[in-house]
XYZ file of C-alpha atoms in Angstrom:
531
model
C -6.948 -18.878 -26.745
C -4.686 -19.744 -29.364
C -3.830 -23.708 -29.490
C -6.541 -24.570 -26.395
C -6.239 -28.333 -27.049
C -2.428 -28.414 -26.946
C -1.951 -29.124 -30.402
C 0.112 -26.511 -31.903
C 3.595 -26.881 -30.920
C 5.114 -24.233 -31.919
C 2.728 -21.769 -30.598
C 4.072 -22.206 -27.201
C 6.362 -20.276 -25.339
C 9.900 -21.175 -24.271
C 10.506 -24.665 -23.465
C 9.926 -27.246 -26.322
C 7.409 -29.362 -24.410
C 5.957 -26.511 -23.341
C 3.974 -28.858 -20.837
C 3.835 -28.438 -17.244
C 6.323 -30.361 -15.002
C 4.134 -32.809 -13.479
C 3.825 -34.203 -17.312
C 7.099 -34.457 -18.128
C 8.960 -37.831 -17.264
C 10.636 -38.345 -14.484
C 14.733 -38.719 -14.490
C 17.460 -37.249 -16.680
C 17.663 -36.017 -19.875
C 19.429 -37.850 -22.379
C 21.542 -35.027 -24.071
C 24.718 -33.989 -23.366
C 25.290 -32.034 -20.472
C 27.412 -28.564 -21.453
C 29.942 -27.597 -19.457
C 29.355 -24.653 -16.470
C 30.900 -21.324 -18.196
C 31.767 -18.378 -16.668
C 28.931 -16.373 -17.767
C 26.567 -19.024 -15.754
C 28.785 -18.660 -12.617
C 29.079 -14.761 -12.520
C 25.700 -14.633 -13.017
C 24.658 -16.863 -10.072
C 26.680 -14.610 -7.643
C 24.581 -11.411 -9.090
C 21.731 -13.670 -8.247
C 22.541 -13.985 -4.635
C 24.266 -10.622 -3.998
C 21.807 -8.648 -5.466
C 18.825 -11.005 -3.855
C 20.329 -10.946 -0.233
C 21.220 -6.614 -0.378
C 17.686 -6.360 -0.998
C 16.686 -8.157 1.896
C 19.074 -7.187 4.161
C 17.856 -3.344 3.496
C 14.001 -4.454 3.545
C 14.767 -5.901 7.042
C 16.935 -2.836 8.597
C 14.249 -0.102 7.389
C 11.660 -2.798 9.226
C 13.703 -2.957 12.016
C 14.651 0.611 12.695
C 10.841 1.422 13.794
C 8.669 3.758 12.851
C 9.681 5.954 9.498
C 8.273 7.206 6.269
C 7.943 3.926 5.259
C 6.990 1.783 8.597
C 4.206 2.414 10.109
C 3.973 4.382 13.663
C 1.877 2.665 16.545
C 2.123 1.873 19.577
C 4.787 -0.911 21.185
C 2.622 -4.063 22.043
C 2.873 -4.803 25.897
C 4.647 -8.428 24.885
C 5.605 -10.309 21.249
C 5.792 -9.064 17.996
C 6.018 -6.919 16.096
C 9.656 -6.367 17.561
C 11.424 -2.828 16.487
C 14.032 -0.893 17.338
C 13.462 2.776 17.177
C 15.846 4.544 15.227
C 13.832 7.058 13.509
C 16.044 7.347 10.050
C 15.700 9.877 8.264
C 13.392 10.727 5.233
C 16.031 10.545 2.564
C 18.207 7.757 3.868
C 14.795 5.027 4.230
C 13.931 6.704 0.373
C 17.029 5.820 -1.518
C 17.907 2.934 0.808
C 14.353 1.100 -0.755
C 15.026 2.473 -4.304
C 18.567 0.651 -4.069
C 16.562 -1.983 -2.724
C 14.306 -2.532 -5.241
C 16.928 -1.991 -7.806
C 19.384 -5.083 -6.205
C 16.205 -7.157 -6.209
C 15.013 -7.011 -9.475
C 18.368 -7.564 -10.920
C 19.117 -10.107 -8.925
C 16.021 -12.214 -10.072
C 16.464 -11.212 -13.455
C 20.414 -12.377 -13.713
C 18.884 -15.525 -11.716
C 16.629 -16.265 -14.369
C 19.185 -16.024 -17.169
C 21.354 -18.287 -15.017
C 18.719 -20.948 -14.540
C 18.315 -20.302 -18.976
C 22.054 -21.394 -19.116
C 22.008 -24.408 -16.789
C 22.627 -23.128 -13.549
C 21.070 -25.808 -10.541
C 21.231 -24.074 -7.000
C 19.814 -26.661 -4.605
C 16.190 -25.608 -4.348
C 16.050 -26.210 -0.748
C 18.952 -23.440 0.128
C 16.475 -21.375 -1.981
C 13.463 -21.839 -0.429
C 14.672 -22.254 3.204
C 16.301 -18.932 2.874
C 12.896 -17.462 1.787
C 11.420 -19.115 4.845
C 13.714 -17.240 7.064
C 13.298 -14.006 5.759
C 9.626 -14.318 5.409
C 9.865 -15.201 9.059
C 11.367 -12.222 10.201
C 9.574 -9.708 8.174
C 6.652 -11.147 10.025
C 7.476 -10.332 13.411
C 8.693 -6.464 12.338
C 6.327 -4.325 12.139
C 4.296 -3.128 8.561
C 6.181 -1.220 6.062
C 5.570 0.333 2.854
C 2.467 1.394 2.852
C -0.293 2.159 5.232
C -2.941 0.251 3.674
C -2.487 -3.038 6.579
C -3.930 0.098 8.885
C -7.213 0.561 7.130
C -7.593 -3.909 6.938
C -6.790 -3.000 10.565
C -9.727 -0.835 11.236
C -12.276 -2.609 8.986
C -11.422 -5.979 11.312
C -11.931 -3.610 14.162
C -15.442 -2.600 13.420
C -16.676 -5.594 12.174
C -15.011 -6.794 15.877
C -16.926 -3.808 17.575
C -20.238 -4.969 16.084
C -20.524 -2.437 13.118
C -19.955 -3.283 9.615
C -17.073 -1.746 7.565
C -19.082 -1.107 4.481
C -21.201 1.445 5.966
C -18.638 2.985 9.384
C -15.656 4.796 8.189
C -12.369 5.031 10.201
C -13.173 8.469 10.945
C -16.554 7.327 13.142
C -14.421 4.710 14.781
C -11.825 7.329 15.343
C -14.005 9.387 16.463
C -15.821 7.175 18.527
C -12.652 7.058 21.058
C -11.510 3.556 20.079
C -8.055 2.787 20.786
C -7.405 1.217 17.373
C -9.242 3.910 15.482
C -6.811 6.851 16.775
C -4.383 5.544 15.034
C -5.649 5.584 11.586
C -3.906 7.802 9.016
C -6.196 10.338 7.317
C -5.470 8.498 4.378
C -8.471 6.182 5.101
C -10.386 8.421 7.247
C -13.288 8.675 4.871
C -13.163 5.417 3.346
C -15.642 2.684 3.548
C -14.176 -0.812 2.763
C -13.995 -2.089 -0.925
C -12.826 -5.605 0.097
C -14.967 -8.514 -0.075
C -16.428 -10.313 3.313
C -13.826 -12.716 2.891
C -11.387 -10.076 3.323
C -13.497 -8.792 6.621
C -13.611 -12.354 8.291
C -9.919 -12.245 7.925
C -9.583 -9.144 9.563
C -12.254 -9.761 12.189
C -10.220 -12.516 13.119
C -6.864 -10.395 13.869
C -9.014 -7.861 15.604
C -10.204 -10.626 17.765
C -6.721 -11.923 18.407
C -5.358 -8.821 18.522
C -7.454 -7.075 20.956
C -7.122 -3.375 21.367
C -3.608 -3.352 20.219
C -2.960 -1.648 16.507
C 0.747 -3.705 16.686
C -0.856 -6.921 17.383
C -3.811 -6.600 14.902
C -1.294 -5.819 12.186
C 0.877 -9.059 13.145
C -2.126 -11.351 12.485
C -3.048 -9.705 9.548
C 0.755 -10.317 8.310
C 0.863 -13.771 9.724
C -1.914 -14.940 7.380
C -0.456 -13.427 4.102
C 3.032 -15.326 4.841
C 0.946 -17.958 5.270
C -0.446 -17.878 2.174
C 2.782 -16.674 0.383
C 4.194 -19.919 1.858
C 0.769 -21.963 0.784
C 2.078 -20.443 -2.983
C 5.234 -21.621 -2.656
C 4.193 -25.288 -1.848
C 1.761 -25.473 -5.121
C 4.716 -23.997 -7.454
C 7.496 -26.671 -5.614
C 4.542 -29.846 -6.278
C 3.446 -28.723 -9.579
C 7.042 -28.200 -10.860
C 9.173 -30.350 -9.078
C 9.757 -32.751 -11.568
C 11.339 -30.458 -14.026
C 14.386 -28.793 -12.006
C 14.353 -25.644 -14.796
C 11.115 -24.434 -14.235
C 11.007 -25.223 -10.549
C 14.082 -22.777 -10.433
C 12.450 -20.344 -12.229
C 9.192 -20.730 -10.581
C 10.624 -19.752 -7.279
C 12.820 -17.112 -8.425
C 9.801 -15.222 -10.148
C 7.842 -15.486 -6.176
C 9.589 -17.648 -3.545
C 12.777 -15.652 -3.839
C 11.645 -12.864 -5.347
C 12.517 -9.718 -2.762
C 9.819 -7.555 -4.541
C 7.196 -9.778 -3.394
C 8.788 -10.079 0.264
C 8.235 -6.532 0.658
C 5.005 -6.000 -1.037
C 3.114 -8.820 0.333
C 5.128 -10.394 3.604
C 6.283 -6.857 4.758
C 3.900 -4.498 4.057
C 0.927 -7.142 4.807
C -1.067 -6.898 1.202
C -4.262 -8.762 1.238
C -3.556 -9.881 -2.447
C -1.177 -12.741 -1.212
C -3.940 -14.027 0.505
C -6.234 -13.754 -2.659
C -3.283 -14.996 -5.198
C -3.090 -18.373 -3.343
C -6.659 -19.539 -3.100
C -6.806 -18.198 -6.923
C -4.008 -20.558 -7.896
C -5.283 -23.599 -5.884
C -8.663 -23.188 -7.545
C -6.478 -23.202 -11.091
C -4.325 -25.872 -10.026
C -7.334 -28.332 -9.215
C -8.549 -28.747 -12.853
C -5.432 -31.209 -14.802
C -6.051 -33.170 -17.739
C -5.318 -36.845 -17.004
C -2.470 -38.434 -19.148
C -4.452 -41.787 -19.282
C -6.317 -42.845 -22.878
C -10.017 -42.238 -22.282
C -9.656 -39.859 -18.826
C -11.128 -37.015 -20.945
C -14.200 -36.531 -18.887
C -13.867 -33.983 -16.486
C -14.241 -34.426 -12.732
C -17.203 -32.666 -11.590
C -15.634 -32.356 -7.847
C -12.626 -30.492 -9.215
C -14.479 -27.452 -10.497
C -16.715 -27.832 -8.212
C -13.711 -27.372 -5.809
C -11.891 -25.185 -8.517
C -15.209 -22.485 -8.262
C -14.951 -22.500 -4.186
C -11.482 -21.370 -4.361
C -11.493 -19.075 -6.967
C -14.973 -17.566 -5.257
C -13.040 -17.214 -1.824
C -10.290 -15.504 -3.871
C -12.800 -13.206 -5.362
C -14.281 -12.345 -1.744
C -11.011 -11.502 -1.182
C -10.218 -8.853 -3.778
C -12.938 -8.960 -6.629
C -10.903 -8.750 -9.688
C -9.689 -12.473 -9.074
C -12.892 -13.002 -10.418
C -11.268 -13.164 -13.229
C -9.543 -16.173 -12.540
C -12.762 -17.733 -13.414
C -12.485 -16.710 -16.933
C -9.723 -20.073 -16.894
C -12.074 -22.180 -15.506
C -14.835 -21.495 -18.152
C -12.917 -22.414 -20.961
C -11.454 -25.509 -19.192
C -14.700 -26.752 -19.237
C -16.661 -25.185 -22.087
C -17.031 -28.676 -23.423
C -19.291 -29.953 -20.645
C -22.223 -28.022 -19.540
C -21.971 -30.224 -16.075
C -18.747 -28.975 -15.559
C -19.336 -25.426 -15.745
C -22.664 -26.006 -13.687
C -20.581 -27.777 -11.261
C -18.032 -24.650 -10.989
C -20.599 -21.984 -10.837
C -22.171 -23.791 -7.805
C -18.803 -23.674 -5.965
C -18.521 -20.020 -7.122
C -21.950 -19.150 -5.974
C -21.355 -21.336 -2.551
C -18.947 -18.581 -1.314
C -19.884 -15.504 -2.771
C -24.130 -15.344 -2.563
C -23.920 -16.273 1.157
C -21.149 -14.009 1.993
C -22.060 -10.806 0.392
C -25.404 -11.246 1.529
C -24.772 -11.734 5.072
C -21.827 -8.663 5.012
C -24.583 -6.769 3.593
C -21.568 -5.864 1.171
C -22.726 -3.053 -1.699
C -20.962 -4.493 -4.547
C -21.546 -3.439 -7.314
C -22.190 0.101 -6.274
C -19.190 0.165 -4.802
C -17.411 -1.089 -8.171
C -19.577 1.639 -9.653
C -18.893 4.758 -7.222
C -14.993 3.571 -7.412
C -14.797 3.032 -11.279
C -15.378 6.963 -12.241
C -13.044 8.068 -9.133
C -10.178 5.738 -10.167
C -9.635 5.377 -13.724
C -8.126 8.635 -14.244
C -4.949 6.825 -12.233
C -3.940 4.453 -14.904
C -5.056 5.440 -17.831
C -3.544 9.155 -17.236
C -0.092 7.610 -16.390
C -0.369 5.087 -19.783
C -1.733 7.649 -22.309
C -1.845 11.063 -20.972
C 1.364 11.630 -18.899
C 4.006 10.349 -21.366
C 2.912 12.612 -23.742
C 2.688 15.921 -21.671
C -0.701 16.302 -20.997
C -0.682 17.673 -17.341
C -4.165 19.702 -16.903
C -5.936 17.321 -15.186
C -5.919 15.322 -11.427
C -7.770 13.251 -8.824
C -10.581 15.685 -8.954
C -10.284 17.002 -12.370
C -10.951 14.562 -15.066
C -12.048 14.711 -18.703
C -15.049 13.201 -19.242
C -14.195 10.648 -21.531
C -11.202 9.079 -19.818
C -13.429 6.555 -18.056
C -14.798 5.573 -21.718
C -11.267 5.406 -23.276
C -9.751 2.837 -19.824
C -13.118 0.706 -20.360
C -12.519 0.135 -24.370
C -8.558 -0.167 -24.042
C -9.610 -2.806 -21.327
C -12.043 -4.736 -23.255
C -9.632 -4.215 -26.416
C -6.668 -5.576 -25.020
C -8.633 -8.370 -23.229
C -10.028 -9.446 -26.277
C -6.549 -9.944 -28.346
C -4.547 -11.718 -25.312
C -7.619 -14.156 -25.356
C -7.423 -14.729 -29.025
C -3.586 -14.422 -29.275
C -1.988 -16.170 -26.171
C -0.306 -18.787 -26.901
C -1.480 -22.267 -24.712
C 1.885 -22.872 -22.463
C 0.268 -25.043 -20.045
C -2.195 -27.114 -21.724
C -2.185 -30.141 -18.651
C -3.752 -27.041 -16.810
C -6.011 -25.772 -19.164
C -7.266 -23.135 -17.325
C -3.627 -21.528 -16.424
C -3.250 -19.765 -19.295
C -6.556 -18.059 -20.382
C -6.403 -16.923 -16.450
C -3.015 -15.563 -17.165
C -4.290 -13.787 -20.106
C -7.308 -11.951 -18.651
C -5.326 -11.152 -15.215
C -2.304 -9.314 -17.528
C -4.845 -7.850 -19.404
C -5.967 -6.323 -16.579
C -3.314 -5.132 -14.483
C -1.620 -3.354 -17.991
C -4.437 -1.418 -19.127
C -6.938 -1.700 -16.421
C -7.307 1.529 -14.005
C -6.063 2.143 -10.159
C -3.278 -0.338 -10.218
C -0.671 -0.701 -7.857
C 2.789 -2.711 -7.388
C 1.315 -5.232 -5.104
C -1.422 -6.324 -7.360
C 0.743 -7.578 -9.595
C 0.781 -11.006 -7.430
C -2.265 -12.010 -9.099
C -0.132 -12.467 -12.434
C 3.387 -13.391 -11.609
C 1.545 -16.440 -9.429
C 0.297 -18.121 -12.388
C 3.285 -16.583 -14.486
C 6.058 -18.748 -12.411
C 4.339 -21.924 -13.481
C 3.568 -21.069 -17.177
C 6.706 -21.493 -19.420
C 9.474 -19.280 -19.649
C 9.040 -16.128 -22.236
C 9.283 -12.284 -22.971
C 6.419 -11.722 -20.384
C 8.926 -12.338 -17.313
C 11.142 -9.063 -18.726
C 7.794 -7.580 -19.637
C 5.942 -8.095 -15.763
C 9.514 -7.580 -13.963
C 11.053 -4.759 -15.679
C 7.381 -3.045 -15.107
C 7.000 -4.157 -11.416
C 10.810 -2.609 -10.406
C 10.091 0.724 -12.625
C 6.786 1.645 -11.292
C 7.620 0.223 -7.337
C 9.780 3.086 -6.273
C 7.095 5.418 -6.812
C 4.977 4.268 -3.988
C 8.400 4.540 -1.957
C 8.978 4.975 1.060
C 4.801 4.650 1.518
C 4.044 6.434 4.526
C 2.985 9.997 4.718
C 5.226 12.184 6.359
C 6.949 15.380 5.823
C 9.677 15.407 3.797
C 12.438 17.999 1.994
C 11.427 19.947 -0.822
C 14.181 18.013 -3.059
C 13.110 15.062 -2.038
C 9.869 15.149 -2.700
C 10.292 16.339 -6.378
C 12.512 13.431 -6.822
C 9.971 10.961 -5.724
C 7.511 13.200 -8.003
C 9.471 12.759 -11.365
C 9.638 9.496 -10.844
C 6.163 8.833 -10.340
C 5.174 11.855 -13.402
C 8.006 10.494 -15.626
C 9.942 6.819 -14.463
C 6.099 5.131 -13.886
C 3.717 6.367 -16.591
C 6.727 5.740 -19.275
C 7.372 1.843 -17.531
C 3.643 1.193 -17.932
C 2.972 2.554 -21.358
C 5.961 0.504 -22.926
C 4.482 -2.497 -20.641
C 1.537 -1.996 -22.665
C 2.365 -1.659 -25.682
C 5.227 -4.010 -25.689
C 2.342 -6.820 -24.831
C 0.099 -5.256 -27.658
C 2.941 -6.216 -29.731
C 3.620 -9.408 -28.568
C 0.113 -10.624 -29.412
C 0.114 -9.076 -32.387
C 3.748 -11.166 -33.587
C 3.761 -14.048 -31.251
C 7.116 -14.034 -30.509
C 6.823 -14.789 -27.188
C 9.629 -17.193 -26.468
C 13.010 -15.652 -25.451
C 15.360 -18.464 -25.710
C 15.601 -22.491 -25.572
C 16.534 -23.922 -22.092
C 19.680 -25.578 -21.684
C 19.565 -28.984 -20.664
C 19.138 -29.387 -16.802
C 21.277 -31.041 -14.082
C 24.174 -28.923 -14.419
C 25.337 -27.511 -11.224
């Protein structure tokens, strides 16, 4: 990591400090205030228009019931989820989540630039407005994918007494369980790849939720607001004294409509994993005080719990732990310390799920990494003569040395915006690293990023991680299976042959690029307190 003791300046990224908020003193600022222009205003009401359409649309395709994009089960005999069955039509729930998405994004984006120029909204309208519509996608049922069905039927068998790592949903199906009939044959054949983290969760709706697909689902959605919520109380505290970035850090995830849908709405187990990574990264601060250098054994001690729970979760937050390593490469105690929290969780757990690991990493890897790496390098430039089940042998070779390539210069190239959380930024690193280059990626993983992204300092990586996460969304839109038209379905096709693969190879190479020239930051804040 470039500048890992904080020392060079002008290394960092957007704001001149470049420290994180709970550093900076508390009051005003002594400069001269500007006065609110035009530009600031307009942009503020793209901000909110183009935040609250998005919503609006997110909650009447949840709402209207079972769809192409929400998923069909049975009515629970009393509570939520609550729908109203409308049954719209292929087409109108397609374009209706494109436009969606598209209000969203801009609306965060033109938010962000209004925040740049001074803009204050009261950051409790902001996040009380979030709670609300987190609320309510909570009660209405899953949308957007089907994925929340399989979490559903792994909590089931591990319920049932068997163990989701070695039934599939087809046995349970099979079996004549009530919950297993209504499995999609999307996950028929697949054995769980989550960690037993992940299971306990699910076990836990299954118990609640009895023999009722609607009701599993609801627990499974009440714990990732939850934990969305649990993410946007460690961004408020860590940032609250520096009304800027607290701004920002809630537009990039508190507000942010793309992550209402992905994680609150469609149920995601990454929220889950995204808040017990950033509470491990939180924990390790350097003290202010003359002498205070000395780590505190308990906080990576605690730091390694967390980030272990996150990575029996979903195992790439392992690489969270990458942070914590070089927060405390200068004490062997305090890595010791933080490998015994790591090992706490994850030894005892995998061992008593009886969870396959690595050879499930293994099996996946040479399945998977056509996904990515065809839509980065192979699409874009025509190449077409190859699929799921068709793939040239040294694809899985090229997406392991772009990986390790790519990981390698962000380490040595990213710039230290955080350095009273030393292990924020090397996280960051390793985690974009990852989701650019790294195979079998989808929208919703992109939490494990813009989490730690809203508290690191303002740059070129928010146009980088948004502009990528609203041009590849739409193609896993609406995210049910279903029939639909002819036209419609080679729409949603050239966006996800053409739209996606072009999004993420510019994503790539644009942060190639920027860790090649440094020029990360995008502008200098204006001063704050101007309303």
């Amino acid at each position: 990591m470039s500048s890992a003791n904080g020392d060079d300046q002008a290394a960092r990224p957007g704001y001149s400090d470049a420290a994180v908020a709970t550093s900076a003193p508390p009051g005003g600022r002594t400069r001269d205030q500007p006065a609110p222009d035009r530009l600031r205003l307009t942009l503020r009401g793209v901000a909110a228009i183009g935040i609250v359409a998005s919503v609006v649309v997110m909650i009447a395709v949840s709402l209207a019931g079972p769809s192409l994009s929400v998923v069909n089960m049975p009515r629970p005999a009393a509570g939520p989820p609550w729908w109203i069955s409308l049954h719209p039509g292929a087409a109108t729930v397609t374009f209706a989540l494109w436009g969606a998405v598209a209000a969203g994004g801009i609306g965060v984006i033109a938010g962000l630039v209004a925040v740049a120029r001074g803009a204050r909204p009261p950051v409790r309208v902001i996040v009380g407005f979030a709670v609300l519509v987190v609320g309510v996608l909570t009660v209405l049922p899953a949308a957007g994918s089907t994925d929340i069905l399989d979490y559903a039927a792994n909590g089931r068998m591990a319920a049932t007494g068997h163990s989701p790592y070695v039934m599939t949903p087809l046995e349970l199906q099979r079996s004549g369980d009530p919950v297993g009939r209504w499995i999609p044959p999307t996950w028929e054949t697949n054995v769980s790849v989550y960690g037993p983290v992940a299971t306990a969760e699910e076990w836990a709706a299954a118990k609640l939720g009895g023999t009722s697909m609607a009701r599993i689902t609801f627990w499974l959605k009440l714990w990732n607001s939850m934990a969305f919520g649990l993410v946007v109380l460690l961004l408020d505290r860590t940032l609250r004294s520096d009304p800027a970035r607290r701004l920002r850090g809630h537009l990039l995830w508190t507000a942010n409509p793309l992550l209402w849908w992905e994680i609150v709405a469609s149920g995601h187990i990454d929220g889950l994993a995204a808040a017990f990574g950033l509470a491990g990264i939180l924990l390790l601060r350097r003290r202010p005080a003359p002498g205070s250098e000395r780590p505190r054994l308990t906080s990576f001690l605690l730091a390694g719990l967390f980030i272990g729970v996150a990575a029996a979760i979903k195992i790439p937050f392992a690489a969270f732990g990458v942070g914590v390593i070089w927060a405390g490469r200068r004490s062997v105690t305090a890595l010791a310390a933080a490998a015994a929290g790591f090992a706490l969780v994850l030894v005892p757990a995998y061992a008593a799920a009886g969870h396959p690991a690595i050879s499930v990493l293994i099996s996946r890897g040479p399945a998977t990494t056509w996904d990515t790496m065809y839509q980065i390098f192979y699409r874009p430039f025509g190449y077409t003569e190859f699929g799921a089940f068709l793939v040239p042998p040294h694809l899985t070779a090229i997406a392991a040395v772009a990986f390790l390539a790519v990981l390698v210069l962000a380490f040595l190239r990213f710039p230290d915006g955080t350095p009273q959380l030393p292990a924020l930024s090397p996280a960051l690193a390793v985690s974009l690293a990852w989701l650019l280059v790294w195979s079998y990626q989808r929208p919703w993983y992109d939490v494990m990023a813009i989490c730690l992204l809203a508290i690191y300092p303002a740059s070129q990586l928010d146009w980088l991680v948004l502009g990528r996460l609203i041009l590849t969304a739409p193609v896993y839109l609406p995210g049910v299976p279903g029939p639909t038209p002819a036209w419609l379905t080679s729409t949603i096709n050239a966006v996800g042959d053409y739209v996606a693969p072009d999004a993420r190879l510019v994503a790539a190479l644009a942060f190639v690029a920027l860790c090649l020239t440094g020029r990360w930051a995008w502008r200098d804040p204006v001063p704050s307190a101007v309303r």
